[in-house]
Amino acid sequence: MSVASNRPEPTAVEHVVAPDELFFSTTDRRGVIRSANSVFVRIAGYDHEHLVGRPHNIVRHPSMPSGAFHVMWQRLLAGQPMAAYVRNLAADGGSYWVFATITPFGDGFLSVRSAPLTTMFDTVRDVYARVLAAEQQHAADGHHRAEVARHGAALIEREVRRLGYPSYEALMYDALALEVAERNAIVRPHTDRPEATGDAAEVLDAVREMHHALDGLDQHIVRYADLVGRIAPVSIELLDNARELEAVAEHAADVSEQSEAATLRNSARVMRHPMHEAVVALELLAADLGEVLHALRRERFSISVARLHAEMTGVFAAESVDGLAPEDSLGEVPALSTAMADDVREMLAGSSSLNGRLHTVAERVRSAHELTDRFGFFLTEWERMAIRKIPDVPLTPIVGPVEQHLRAGRDQLAQLQQLAEALRAASASFDVARFETPLSRINTLTTPTPA
């Protein structure tokens, strides 16, 4: 008999997940449950023995659009982490919502899930309702399940773009960072157990150290995001201004072509080049800023995943201290420690890439500044020459607006260069030791000694 046929009939009952509760489970590559923590067992309403060995979709709620799971499995099977709001079905037919993170782990996956706490949850729940209705219509039109799932996934991407995100991935990055930040603001840390002794106390101390390191990295990322957010609108205004100046240079070149003076024509051609290059540099800057913002989102996502893995480690240790879990509950910690080591490698790669991109942004600004100054110099030279070579041509319509644009451009460039230098100065190297030290302690304390 299939898992679906054994699922309970859904009811209107909704089980509330407390903000301080975290679900934990691991599965194989097919989604078969290998381990589950006490929160998962209690809220799902199944015995631990009933969950382990069953497909995780034993708790799949029929109101979840299949497109959401299509997106999920596409990412996971490609080796990418996933985060999503998920409505689950409990054994009694009730439902419960979680914000789930799932990361590739060994030959399977590791998941930590928390209570949804932000307004993003309401937004995504509305998206799911619209997508589910469209999927049901698609199925009624005769399409098979795989087609319905692909259709639903495409609709989710369309809905996400309507919300202002370039992709589901970008929304996922923001959603996790927001959920973890909100949770940290209202939940007492599980590491706060002054009565703890022994290995559990050591694990909790290492988790605190890990959180401190993550806080420091996150502060850098927030600083970067603030500076990039201030650079973006100035760069857009500057690009518009540069295009105006490029149009002036083109007009001056057209006028100069009517002159018999080769020196004037050559001067106009030379003048066009730096302004064109400045426009290109600023267009590339706009693309670079978009990539930097995506990289910042990804880095905050990696930090947030690591926070949850560290917090889950603290939960297992705290439950051991509080007598709420078996003595061997710390046996799940090595898996989390391995996952955190993966998180650190992801953050290291992201930080290195991000610093490179930030350097490129600063170089683009410097280049645009130099090119605009060169344009101003060549324009002055061209104007002096034009007065002599084409005295009958009125230059005011050509040169008149230029001074205003140049002044505005120089002011914008000065502001942009100041921000770019602040961005360069804010960049920091990734101190791997700050993360490896607590991870090494956790591993030493929780990895079983071979007999």
PDB file of C-alpha atoms in Angstrom, residues 177-307:
ATOM      1  CA  ALA A 177      17.761  35.591   6.622  1.00  0.00           C
ATOM      2  CA  LEU A 178      14.561  37.331   7.771  1.00  0.00           C
ATOM      3  CA  GLU A 179      13.205  34.251   9.562  1.00  0.00           C
ATOM      4  CA  VAL A 180      16.471  33.557  11.398  1.00  0.00           C
ATOM      5  CA  ALA A 181      16.888  37.220  12.388  1.00  0.00           C
ATOM      6  CA  GLU A 182      13.328  37.334  13.768  1.00  0.00           C
ATOM      7  CA  ARG A 183      13.808  34.073  15.624  1.00  0.00           C
ATOM      8  CA  ASN A 184      17.055  35.291  17.187  1.00  0.00           C
ATOM      9  CA  ALA A 185      15.300  38.472  18.310  1.00  0.00           C
ATOM     10  CA  ILE A 186      12.564  36.690  20.278  1.00  0.00           C
ATOM     11  CA  VAL A 187      13.954  33.305  21.337  1.00  0.00           C
ATOM     12  CA  ARG A 188      16.145  32.742  24.363  1.00  0.00           C
ATOM     13  CA  PRO A 189      19.355  31.024  23.241  1.00  0.00           C
ATOM     14  CA  HIS A 190      19.400  27.295  23.959  1.00  0.00           C
ATOM     15  CA  THR A 191      23.042  27.703  24.945  1.00  0.00           C
ATOM     16  CA  ASP A 192      21.953  29.608  28.080  1.00  0.00           C
ATOM     17  CA  ARG A 193      22.332  26.688  30.518  1.00  0.00           C
ATOM     18  CA  PRO A 194      24.613  27.783  33.408  1.00  0.00           C
ATOM     19  CA  GLU A 195      23.846  24.540  35.250  1.00  0.00           C
ATOM     20  CA  ALA A 196      25.286  22.420  32.419  1.00  0.00           C
ATOM     21  CA  THR A 197      28.309  20.231  33.137  1.00  0.00           C
ATOM     22  CA  GLY A 198      30.457  17.734  31.265  1.00  0.00           C
ATOM     23  CA  ASP A 199      30.399  17.230  27.502  1.00  0.00           C
ATOM     24  CA  ALA A 200      27.053  18.984  27.103  1.00  0.00           C
ATOM     25  CA  ALA A 201      28.442  22.132  28.749  1.00  0.00           C
ATOM     26  CA  GLU A 202      31.486  22.020  26.465  1.00  0.00           C
ATOM     27  CA  VAL A 203      29.274  21.635  23.395  1.00  0.00           C
ATOM     28  CA  LEU A 204      27.110  24.577  24.471  1.00  0.00           C
ATOM     29  CA  ASP A 205      30.216  26.709  24.982  1.00  0.00           C
ATOM     30  CA  ALA A 206      31.479  25.803  21.490  1.00  0.00           C
ATOM     31  CA  VAL A 207      28.067  26.648  20.014  1.00  0.00           C
ATOM     32  CA  ARG A 208      28.220  30.077  21.691  1.00  0.00           C
ATOM     33  CA  GLU A 209      31.654  30.580  20.134  1.00  0.00           C
ATOM     34  CA  MET A 210      30.273  29.572  16.725  1.00  0.00           C
ATOM     35  CA  HIS A 211      27.376  32.041  17.062  1.00  0.00           C
ATOM     36  CA  HIS A 212      29.817  34.818  17.988  1.00  0.00           C
ATOM     37  CA  ALA A 213      31.879  34.150  14.864  1.00  0.00           C
ATOM     38  CA  LEU A 214      28.730  34.103  12.719  1.00  0.00           C
ATOM     39  CA  ASP A 215      27.584  37.391  14.257  1.00  0.00           C
ATOM     40  CA  GLY A 216      30.864  39.032  13.255  1.00  0.00           C
ATOM     41  CA  LEU A 217      30.636  37.825   9.667  1.00  0.00           C
ATOM     42  CA  ASP A 218      26.981  38.812   9.418  1.00  0.00           C
ATOM     43  CA  GLN A 219      27.789  42.350  10.582  1.00  0.00           C
ATOM     44  CA  HIS A 220      30.265  42.676   7.703  1.00  0.00           C
ATOM     45  CA  ILE A 221      27.657  41.464   5.206  1.00  0.00           C
ATOM     46  CA  VAL A 222      25.062  43.931   6.536  1.00  0.00           C
ATOM     47  CA  ARG A 223      27.638  46.726   6.182  1.00  0.00           C
ATOM     48  CA  TYR A 224      28.361  45.673   2.591  1.00  0.00           C
ATOM     49  CA  ALA A 225      24.650  45.565   1.777  1.00  0.00           C
ATOM     50  CA  ASP A 226      24.134  49.070   3.190  1.00  0.00           C
ATOM     51  CA  LEU A 227      26.963  50.498   1.076  1.00  0.00           C
ATOM     52  CA  VAL A 228      25.878  48.698  -2.089  1.00  0.00           C
ATOM     53  CA  GLY A 229      22.320  49.884  -1.490  1.00  0.00           C
ATOM     54  CA  ARG A 230      23.604  53.475  -1.369  1.00  0.00           C
ATOM     55  CA  ILE A 231      25.821  53.024  -4.431  1.00  0.00           C
ATOM     56  CA  ALA A 232      23.096  51.613  -6.688  1.00  0.00           C
ATOM     57  CA  PRO A 233      20.803  54.695  -7.003  1.00  0.00           C
ATOM     58  CA  VAL A 234      23.778  57.071  -7.438  1.00  0.00           C
ATOM     59  CA  SER A 235      25.210  54.853 -10.184  1.00  0.00           C
ATOM     60  CA  ILE A 236      21.860  54.853 -12.025  1.00  0.00           C
ATOM     61  CA  GLU A 237      21.689  58.667 -11.958  1.00  0.00           C
ATOM     62  CA  LEU A 238      25.315  58.852 -13.075  1.00  0.00           C
ATOM     63  CA  LEU A 239      24.696  56.458 -15.967  1.00  0.00           C
ATOM     64  CA  ASP A 240      21.789  58.603 -17.188  1.00  0.00           C
ATOM     65  CA  ASN A 241      24.019  61.663 -16.970  1.00  0.00           C
ATOM     66  CA  ALA A 242      26.874  59.917 -18.799  1.00  0.00           C
ATOM     67  CA  ARG A 243      24.548  58.932 -21.627  1.00  0.00           C
ATOM     68  CA  GLU A 244      23.541  62.578 -21.984  1.00  0.00           C
ATOM     69  CA  LEU A 245      27.211  63.553 -22.208  1.00  0.00           C
ATOM     70  CA  GLU A 246      27.843  60.792 -24.742  1.00  0.00           C
ATOM     71  CA  ALA A 247      25.000  62.183 -26.861  1.00  0.00           C
ATOM     72  CA  VAL A 248      26.640  65.640 -26.680  1.00  0.00           C
ATOM     73  CA  ALA A 249      29.944  64.138 -27.819  1.00  0.00           C
ATOM     74  CA  GLU A 250      28.175  62.449 -30.747  1.00  0.00           C
ATOM     75  CA  HIS A 251      26.533  65.741 -31.721  1.00  0.00           C
ATOM     76  CA  ALA A 252      29.852  67.569 -31.532  1.00  0.00           C
ATOM     77  CA  ALA A 253      31.407  64.910 -33.747  1.00  0.00           C
ATOM     78  CA  ASP A 254      28.600  65.299 -36.327  1.00  0.00           C
ATOM     79  CA  VAL A 255      29.085  69.081 -36.379  1.00  0.00           C
ATOM     80  CA  SER A 256      32.852  68.673 -36.700  1.00  0.00           C
ATOM     81  CA  GLU A 257      32.497  66.389 -39.703  1.00  0.00           C
ATOM     82  CA  GLN A 258      31.088  69.387 -41.616  1.00  0.00           C
ATOM     83  CA  SER A 259      34.375  71.228 -41.123  1.00  0.00           C
ATOM     84  CA  GLU A 260      37.299  71.022 -43.504  1.00  0.00           C
ATOM     85  CA  ALA A 261      39.689  71.137 -40.529  1.00  0.00           C
ATOM     86  CA  ALA A 262      41.045  67.628 -39.984  1.00  0.00           C
ATOM     87  CA  THR A 263      42.348  68.593 -36.548  1.00  0.00           C
ATOM     88  CA  LEU A 264      38.816  69.504 -35.400  1.00  0.00           C
ATOM     89  CA  ARG A 265      37.378  66.287 -36.763  1.00  0.00           C
ATOM     90  CA  ASN A 266      40.112  64.264 -35.057  1.00  0.00           C
ATOM     91  CA  SER A 267      39.580  66.173 -31.793  1.00  0.00           C
ATOM     92  CA  ALA A 268      35.863  65.334 -31.845  1.00  0.00           C
ATOM     93  CA  ARG A 269      36.574  61.656 -32.533  1.00  0.00           C
ATOM     94  CA  VAL A 270      39.070  61.504 -29.680  1.00  0.00           C
ATOM     95  CA  MET A 271      36.561  63.232 -27.377  1.00  0.00           C
ATOM     96  CA  ARG A 272      33.899  60.591 -28.064  1.00  0.00           C
ATOM     97  CA  HIS A 273      36.028  57.678 -26.916  1.00  0.00           C
ATOM     98  CA  PRO A 274      36.398  58.364 -23.142  1.00  0.00           C
ATOM     99  CA  MET A 275      32.703  59.187 -22.725  1.00  0.00           C
ATOM    100  CA  HIS A 276      31.669  56.041 -24.553  1.00  0.00           C
ATOM    101  CA  GLU A 277      34.046  54.019 -22.369  1.00  0.00           C
ATOM    102  CA  ALA A 278      32.654  55.729 -19.254  1.00  0.00           C
ATOM    103  CA  VAL A 279      29.118  54.717 -20.261  1.00  0.00           C
ATOM    104  CA  VAL A 280      30.286  51.133 -20.817  1.00  0.00           C
ATOM    105  CA  ALA A 281      32.015  51.118 -17.411  1.00  0.00           C
ATOM    106  CA  LEU A 282      28.856  52.393 -15.708  1.00  0.00           C
ATOM    107  CA  GLU A 283      26.660  49.854 -17.513  1.00  0.00           C
ATOM    108  CA  LEU A 284      29.012  47.118 -16.354  1.00  0.00           C
ATOM    109  CA  LEU A 285      28.886  48.626 -12.860  1.00  0.00           C
ATOM    110  CA  ALA A 286      25.095  48.266 -12.856  1.00  0.00           C
ATOM    111  CA  ALA A 287      25.453  44.575 -13.777  1.00  0.00           C
ATOM    112  CA  ASP A 288      28.206  44.130 -11.169  1.00  0.00           C
ATOM    113  CA  LEU A 289      26.022  45.655  -8.456  1.00  0.00           C
ATOM    114  CA  GLY A 290      23.223  43.226  -9.311  1.00  0.00           C
ATOM    115  CA  GLU A 291      25.665  40.325  -8.980  1.00  0.00           C
ATOM    116  CA  VAL A 292      27.026  41.725  -5.714  1.00  0.00           C
ATOM    117  CA  LEU A 293      23.525  42.010  -4.244  1.00  0.00           C
ATOM    118  CA  HIS A 294      22.818  38.388  -5.224  1.00  0.00           C
ATOM    119  CA  ALA A 295      26.156  37.304  -3.709  1.00  0.00           C
ATOM    120  CA  LEU A 296      25.333  39.198  -0.498  1.00  0.00           C
ATOM    121  CA  ARG A 297      21.971  37.438  -0.313  1.00  0.00           C
ATOM    122  CA  ARG A 298      23.666  34.089  -0.849  1.00  0.00           C
ATOM    123  CA  GLU A 299      26.273  34.783   1.845  1.00  0.00           C
ATOM    124  CA  ARG A 300      23.605  35.787   4.376  1.00  0.00           C
ATOM    125  CA  PHE A 301      21.724  32.620   3.442  1.00  0.00           C
ATOM    126  CA  SER A 302      24.830  30.525   4.156  1.00  0.00           C
ATOM    127  CA  ILE A 303      25.328  32.328   7.479  1.00  0.00           C
ATOM    128  CA  SER A 304      21.672  31.739   8.387  1.00  0.00           C
ATOM    129  CA  VAL A 305      21.881  28.025   7.546  1.00  0.00           C
ATOM    130  CA  ALA A 306      24.990  27.766   9.722  1.00  0.00           C
ATOM    131  CA  ARG A 307      23.148  29.576  12.544  1.00  0.00           C
TER     132      ARG A 307
END
